[in-house]
PDB file of C-alpha atoms in Angstrom:
ATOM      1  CA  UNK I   1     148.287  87.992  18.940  1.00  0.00           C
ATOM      2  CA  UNK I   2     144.502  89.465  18.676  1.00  0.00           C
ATOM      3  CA  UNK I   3     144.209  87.700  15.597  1.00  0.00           C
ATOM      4  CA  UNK I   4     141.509  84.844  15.983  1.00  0.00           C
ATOM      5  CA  UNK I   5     144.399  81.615  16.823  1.00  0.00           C
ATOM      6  CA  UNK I   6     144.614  78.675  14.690  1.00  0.00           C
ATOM      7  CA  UNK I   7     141.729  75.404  14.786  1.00  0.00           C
ATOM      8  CA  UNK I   8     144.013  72.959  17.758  1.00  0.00           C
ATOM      9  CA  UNK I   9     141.170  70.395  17.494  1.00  0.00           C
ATOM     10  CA  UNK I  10     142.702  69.654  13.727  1.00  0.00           C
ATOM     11  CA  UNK I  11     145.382  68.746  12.313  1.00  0.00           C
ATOM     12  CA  UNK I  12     146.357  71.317   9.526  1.00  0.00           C
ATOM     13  CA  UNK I  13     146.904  69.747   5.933  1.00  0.00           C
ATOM     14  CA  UNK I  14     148.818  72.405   3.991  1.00  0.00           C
ATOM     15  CA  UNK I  15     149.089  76.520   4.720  1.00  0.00           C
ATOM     16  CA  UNK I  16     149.884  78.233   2.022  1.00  0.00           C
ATOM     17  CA  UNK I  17     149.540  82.176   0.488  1.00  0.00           C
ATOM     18  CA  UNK I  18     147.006  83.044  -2.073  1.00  0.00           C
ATOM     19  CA  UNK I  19     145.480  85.676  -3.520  1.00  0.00           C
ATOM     20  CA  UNK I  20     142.240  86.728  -2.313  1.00  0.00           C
ATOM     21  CA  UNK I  21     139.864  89.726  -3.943  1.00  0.00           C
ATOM     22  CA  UNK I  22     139.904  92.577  -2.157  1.00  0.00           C
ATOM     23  CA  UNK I  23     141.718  91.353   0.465  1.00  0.00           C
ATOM     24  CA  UNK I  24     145.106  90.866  -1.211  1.00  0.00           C
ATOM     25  CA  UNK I  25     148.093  88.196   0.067  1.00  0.00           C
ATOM     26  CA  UNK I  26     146.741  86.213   2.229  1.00  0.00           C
ATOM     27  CA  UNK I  27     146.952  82.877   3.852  1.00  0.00           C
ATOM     28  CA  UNK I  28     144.973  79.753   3.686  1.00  0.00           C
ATOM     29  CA  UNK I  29     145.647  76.922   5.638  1.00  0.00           C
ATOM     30  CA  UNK I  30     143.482  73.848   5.083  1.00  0.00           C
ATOM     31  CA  UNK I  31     142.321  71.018   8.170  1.00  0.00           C
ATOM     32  CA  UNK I  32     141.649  67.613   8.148  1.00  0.00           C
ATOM     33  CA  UNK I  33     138.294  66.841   6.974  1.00  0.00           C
ATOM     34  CA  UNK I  34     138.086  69.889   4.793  1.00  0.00           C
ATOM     35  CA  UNK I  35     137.740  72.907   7.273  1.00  0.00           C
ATOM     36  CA  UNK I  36     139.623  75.975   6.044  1.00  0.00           C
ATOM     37  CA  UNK I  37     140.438  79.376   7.846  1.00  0.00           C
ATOM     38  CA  UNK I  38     142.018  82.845   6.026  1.00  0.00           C
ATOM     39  CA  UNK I  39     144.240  85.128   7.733  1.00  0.00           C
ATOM     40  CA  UNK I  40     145.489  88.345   6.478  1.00  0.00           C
ATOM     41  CA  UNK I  41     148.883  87.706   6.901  1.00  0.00           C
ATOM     42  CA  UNK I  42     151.921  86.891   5.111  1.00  0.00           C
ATOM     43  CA  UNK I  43     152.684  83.046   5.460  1.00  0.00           C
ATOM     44  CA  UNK I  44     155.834  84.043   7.558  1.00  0.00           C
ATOM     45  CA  UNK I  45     153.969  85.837   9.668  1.00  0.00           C
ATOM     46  CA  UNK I  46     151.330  82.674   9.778  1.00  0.00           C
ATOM     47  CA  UNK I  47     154.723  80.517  10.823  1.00  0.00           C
ATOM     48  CA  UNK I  48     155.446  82.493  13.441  1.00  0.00           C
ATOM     49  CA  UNK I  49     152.192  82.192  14.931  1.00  0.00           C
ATOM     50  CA  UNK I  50     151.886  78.635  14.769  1.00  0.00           C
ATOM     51  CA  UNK I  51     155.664  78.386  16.239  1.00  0.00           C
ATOM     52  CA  UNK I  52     154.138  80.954  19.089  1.00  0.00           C
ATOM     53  CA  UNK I  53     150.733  78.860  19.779  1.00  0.00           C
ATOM     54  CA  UNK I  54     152.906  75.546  20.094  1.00  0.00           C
ATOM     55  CA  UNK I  55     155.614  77.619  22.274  1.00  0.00           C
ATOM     56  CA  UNK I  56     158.662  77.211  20.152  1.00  0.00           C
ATOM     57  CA  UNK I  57     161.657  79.633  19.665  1.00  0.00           C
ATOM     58  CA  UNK I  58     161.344  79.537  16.040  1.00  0.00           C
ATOM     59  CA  UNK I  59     164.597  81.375  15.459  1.00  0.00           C
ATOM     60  CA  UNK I  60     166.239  79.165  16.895  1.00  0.00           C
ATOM     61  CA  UNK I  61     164.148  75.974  15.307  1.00  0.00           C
ATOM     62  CA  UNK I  62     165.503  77.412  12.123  1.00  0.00           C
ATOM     63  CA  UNK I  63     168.762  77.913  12.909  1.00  0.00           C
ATOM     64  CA  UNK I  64     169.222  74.528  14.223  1.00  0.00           C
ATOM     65  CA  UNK I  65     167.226  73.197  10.571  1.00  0.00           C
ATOM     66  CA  UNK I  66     169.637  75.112   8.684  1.00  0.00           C
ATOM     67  CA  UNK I  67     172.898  73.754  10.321  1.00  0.00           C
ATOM     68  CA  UNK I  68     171.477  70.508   9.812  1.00  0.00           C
ATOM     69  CA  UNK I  69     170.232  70.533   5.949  1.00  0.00           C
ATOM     70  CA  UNK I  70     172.823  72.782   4.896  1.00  0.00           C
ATOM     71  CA  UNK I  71     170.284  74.859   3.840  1.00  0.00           C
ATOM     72  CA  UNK I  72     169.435  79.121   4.709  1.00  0.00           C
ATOM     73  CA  UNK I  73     165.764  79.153   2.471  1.00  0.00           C
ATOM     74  CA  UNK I  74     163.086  77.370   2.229  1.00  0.00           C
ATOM     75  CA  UNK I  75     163.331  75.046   5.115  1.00  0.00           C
ATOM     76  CA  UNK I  76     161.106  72.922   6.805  1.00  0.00           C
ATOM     77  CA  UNK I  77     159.534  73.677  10.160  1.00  0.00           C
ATOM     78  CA  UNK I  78     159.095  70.863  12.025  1.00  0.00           C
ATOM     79  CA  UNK I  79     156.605  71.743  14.916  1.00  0.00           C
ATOM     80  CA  UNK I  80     156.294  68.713  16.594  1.00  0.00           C
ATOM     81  CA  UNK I  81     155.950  64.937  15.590  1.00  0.00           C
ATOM     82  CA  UNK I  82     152.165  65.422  14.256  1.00  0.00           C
ATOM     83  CA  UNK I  83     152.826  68.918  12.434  1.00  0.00           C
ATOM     84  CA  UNK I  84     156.500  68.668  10.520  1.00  0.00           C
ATOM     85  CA  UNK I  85     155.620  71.909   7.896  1.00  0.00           C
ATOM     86  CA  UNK I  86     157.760  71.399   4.499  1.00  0.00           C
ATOM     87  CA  UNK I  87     157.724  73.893   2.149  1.00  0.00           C
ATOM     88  CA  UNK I  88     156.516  73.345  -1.570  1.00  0.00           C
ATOM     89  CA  UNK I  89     156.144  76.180  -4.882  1.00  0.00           C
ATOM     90  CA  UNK I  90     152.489  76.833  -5.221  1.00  0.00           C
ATOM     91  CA  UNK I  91     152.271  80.153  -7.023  1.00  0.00           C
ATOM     92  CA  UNK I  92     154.325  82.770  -9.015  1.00  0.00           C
ATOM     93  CA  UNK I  93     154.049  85.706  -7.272  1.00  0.00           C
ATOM     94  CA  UNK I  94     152.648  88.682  -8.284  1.00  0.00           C
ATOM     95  CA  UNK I  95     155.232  91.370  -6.299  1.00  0.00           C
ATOM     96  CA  UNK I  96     158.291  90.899  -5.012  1.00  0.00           C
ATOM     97  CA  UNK I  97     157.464  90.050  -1.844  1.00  0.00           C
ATOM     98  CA  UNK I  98     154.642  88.454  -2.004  1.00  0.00           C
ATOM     99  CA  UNK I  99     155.751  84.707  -1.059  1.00  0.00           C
ATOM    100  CA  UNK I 100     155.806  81.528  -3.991  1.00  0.00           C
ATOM    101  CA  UNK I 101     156.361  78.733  -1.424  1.00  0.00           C
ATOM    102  CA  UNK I 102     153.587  77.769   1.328  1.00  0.00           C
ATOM    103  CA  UNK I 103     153.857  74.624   3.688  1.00  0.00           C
ATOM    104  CA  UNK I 104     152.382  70.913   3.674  1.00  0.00           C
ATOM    105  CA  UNK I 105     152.196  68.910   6.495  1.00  0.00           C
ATOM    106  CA  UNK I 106     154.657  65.972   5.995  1.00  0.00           C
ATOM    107  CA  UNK I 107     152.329  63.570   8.445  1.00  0.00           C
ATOM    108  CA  UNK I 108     149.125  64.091   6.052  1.00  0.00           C
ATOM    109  CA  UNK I 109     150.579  63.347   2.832  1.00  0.00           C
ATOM    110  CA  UNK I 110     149.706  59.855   0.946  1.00  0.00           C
ATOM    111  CA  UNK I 111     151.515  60.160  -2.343  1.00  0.00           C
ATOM    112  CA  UNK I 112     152.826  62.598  -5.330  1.00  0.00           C
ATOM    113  CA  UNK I 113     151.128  62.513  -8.281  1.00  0.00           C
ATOM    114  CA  UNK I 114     153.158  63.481 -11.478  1.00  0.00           C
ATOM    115  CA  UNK I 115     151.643  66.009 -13.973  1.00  0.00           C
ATOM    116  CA  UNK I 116     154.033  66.781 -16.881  1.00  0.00           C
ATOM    117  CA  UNK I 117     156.744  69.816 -15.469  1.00  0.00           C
ATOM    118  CA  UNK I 118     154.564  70.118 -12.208  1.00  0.00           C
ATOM    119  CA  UNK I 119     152.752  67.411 -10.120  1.00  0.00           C
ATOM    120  CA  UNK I 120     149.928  67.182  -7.163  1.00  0.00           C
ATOM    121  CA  UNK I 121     150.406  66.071  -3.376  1.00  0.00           C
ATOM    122  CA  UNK I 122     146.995  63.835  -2.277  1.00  0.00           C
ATOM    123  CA  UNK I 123     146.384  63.921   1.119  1.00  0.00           C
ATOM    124  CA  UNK I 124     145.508  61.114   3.491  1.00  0.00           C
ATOM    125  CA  UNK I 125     142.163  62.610   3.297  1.00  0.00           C
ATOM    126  CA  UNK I 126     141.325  62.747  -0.302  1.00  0.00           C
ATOM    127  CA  UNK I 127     142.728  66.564  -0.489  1.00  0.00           C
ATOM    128  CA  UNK I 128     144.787  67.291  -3.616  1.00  0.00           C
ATOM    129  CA  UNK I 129     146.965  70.832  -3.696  1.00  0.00           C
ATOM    130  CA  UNK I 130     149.222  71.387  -7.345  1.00  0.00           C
ATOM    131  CA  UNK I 131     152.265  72.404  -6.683  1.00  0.00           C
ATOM    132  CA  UNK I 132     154.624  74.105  -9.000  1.00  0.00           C
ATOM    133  CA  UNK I 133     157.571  71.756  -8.871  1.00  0.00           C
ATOM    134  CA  UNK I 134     158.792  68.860 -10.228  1.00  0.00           C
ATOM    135  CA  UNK I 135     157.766  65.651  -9.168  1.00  0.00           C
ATOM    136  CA  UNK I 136     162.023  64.731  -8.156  1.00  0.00           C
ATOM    137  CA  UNK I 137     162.140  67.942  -6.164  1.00  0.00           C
ATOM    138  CA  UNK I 138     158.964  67.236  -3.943  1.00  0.00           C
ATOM    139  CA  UNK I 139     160.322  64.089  -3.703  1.00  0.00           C
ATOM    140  CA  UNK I 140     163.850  64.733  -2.372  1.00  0.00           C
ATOM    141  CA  UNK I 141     161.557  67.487   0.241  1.00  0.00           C
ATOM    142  CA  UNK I 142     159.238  64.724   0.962  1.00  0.00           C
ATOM    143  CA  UNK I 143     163.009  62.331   2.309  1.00  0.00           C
ATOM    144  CA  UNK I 144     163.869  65.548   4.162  1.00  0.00           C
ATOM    145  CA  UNK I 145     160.578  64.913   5.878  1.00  0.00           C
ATOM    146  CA  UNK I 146     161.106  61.639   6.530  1.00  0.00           C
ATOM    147  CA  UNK I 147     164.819  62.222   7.959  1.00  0.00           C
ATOM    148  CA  UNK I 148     162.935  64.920  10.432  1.00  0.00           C
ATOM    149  CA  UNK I 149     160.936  62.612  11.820  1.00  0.00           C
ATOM    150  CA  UNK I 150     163.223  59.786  12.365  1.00  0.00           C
ATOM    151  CA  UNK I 151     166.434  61.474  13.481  1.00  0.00           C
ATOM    152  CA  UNK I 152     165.812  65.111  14.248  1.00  0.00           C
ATOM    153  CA  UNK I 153     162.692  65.204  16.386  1.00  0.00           C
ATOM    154  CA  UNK I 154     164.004  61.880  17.843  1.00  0.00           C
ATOM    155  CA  UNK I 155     167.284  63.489  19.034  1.00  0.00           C
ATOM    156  CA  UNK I 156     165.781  67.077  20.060  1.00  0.00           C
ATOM    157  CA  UNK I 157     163.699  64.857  22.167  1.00  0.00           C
ATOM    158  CA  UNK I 158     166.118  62.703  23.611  1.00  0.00           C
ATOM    159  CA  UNK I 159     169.029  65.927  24.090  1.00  0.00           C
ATOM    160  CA  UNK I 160     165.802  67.544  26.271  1.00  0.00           C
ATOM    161  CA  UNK I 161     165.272  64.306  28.486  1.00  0.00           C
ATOM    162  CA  UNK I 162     168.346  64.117  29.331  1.00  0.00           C
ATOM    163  CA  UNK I 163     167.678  66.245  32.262  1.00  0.00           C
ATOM    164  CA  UNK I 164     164.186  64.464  32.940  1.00  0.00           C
ATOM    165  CA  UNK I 165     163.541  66.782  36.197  1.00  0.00           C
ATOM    166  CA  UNK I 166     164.179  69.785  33.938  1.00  0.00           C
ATOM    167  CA  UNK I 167     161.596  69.118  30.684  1.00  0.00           C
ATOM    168  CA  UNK I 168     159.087  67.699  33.335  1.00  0.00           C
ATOM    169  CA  UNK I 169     159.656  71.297  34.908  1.00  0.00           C
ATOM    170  CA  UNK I 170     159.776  73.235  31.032  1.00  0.00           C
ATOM    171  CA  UNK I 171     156.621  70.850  30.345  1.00  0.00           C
ATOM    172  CA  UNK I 172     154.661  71.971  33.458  1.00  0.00           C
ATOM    173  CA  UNK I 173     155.543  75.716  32.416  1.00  0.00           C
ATOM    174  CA  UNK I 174     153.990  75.255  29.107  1.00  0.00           C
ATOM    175  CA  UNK I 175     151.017  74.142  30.443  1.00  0.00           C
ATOM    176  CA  UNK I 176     150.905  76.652  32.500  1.00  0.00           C
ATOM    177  CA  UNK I 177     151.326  79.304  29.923  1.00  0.00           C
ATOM    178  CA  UNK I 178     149.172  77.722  27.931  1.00  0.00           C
ATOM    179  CA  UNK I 179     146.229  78.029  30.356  1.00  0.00           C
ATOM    180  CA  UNK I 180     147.385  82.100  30.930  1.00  0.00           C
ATOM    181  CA  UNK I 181     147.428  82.836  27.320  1.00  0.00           C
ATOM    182  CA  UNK I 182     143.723  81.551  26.495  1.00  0.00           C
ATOM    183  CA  UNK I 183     142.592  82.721  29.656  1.00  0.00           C
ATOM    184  CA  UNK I 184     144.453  86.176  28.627  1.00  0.00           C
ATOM    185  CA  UNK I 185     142.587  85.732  25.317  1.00  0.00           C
ATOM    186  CA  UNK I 186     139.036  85.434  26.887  1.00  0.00           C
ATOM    187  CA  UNK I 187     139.138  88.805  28.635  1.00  0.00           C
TER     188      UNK I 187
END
């Protein structure tokens, strides 16, 4: 993980791929109160990274999604209660591989915004992003949201303190990892 690590002062609004000259498919992810960062990576790769700096298996995160929703693509990641990622159309890709969907962060967003076939997501901070779905779809993504916060992080929460002793104990390793990884980083 040399890459430079993501802004943890701010929130992040959306992540998402784009195309950038010279540099390819990248990924932009956008910050409360406007700050933006590029990273030359695939926005898989970018989820991985922000499952990694937050210490989250995010295999199994998305396994657990998926046996919930019903669902094998385009999931939501839900990170924590601040950062629950849900994944919206913003671009036709160019190559095969090259990713259409990036992420919005379902904490940040104020309201959708129809606009004929497509619509916009405004952020709690003014932001707009145009999306390339209809306004029903984001809609029914923007409920999924919703039931993540309510009744999933809720009950991943409560199935961890069941054993208070043992997340006070996974919680104190964190930390501790935490503090080894950015000291780790600094050398």
């Amino acid at each position: 993980m040399k890459d430079k690590p993501m802004n943890k002062d701010k929130e992040i609004l959306y992540a998402i791929p784009i195309y950038k000259e010279g540099q390819g498919d990248i990924s932009k992810v956008l910050y409360e109160g406007g700050g933006e960062t590029f990273h030359p990576f695939h926005i898989r790769t970018l989820i991985r990274k922000i499952a990694y700096e937050n210490y989250i298996d995010v295999i199994s995160l998305k396994r657990k999604i998926q046996e919930q929703l019903g669902r094998k693509n385009t999931i939501p990641y839900p990170f924590h209660e601040r950062l629950i990622l849900i994944p919206v159309k913003v671009r036709k890709p160019r190559l095969k591989k090259d990713g259409a969907f990036g992420y919005i962060n379902y904490v940040w967003v104020d309201r959708i915004q129809e606009e004929g076939k497509h619509c916009s997501i405004l952020f709690k901070d003014q932001t707009t992003l145009k999306v390339l779905q209809h306004y029903q779809t984001i809609k029914s993504k923007m409920l999924q949201g919703a039931w993540i916060k309510d009744s999933f992080l809720p009950e991943l929460e409560y199935s961890m303190s069941k054993k208070k002793q043992n997340s006070l104990c996974r919680e104190e390793l964190q930390n501790i990892i935490g503090q080894l990884m950015d000291m780790y980083k600094e050398l």
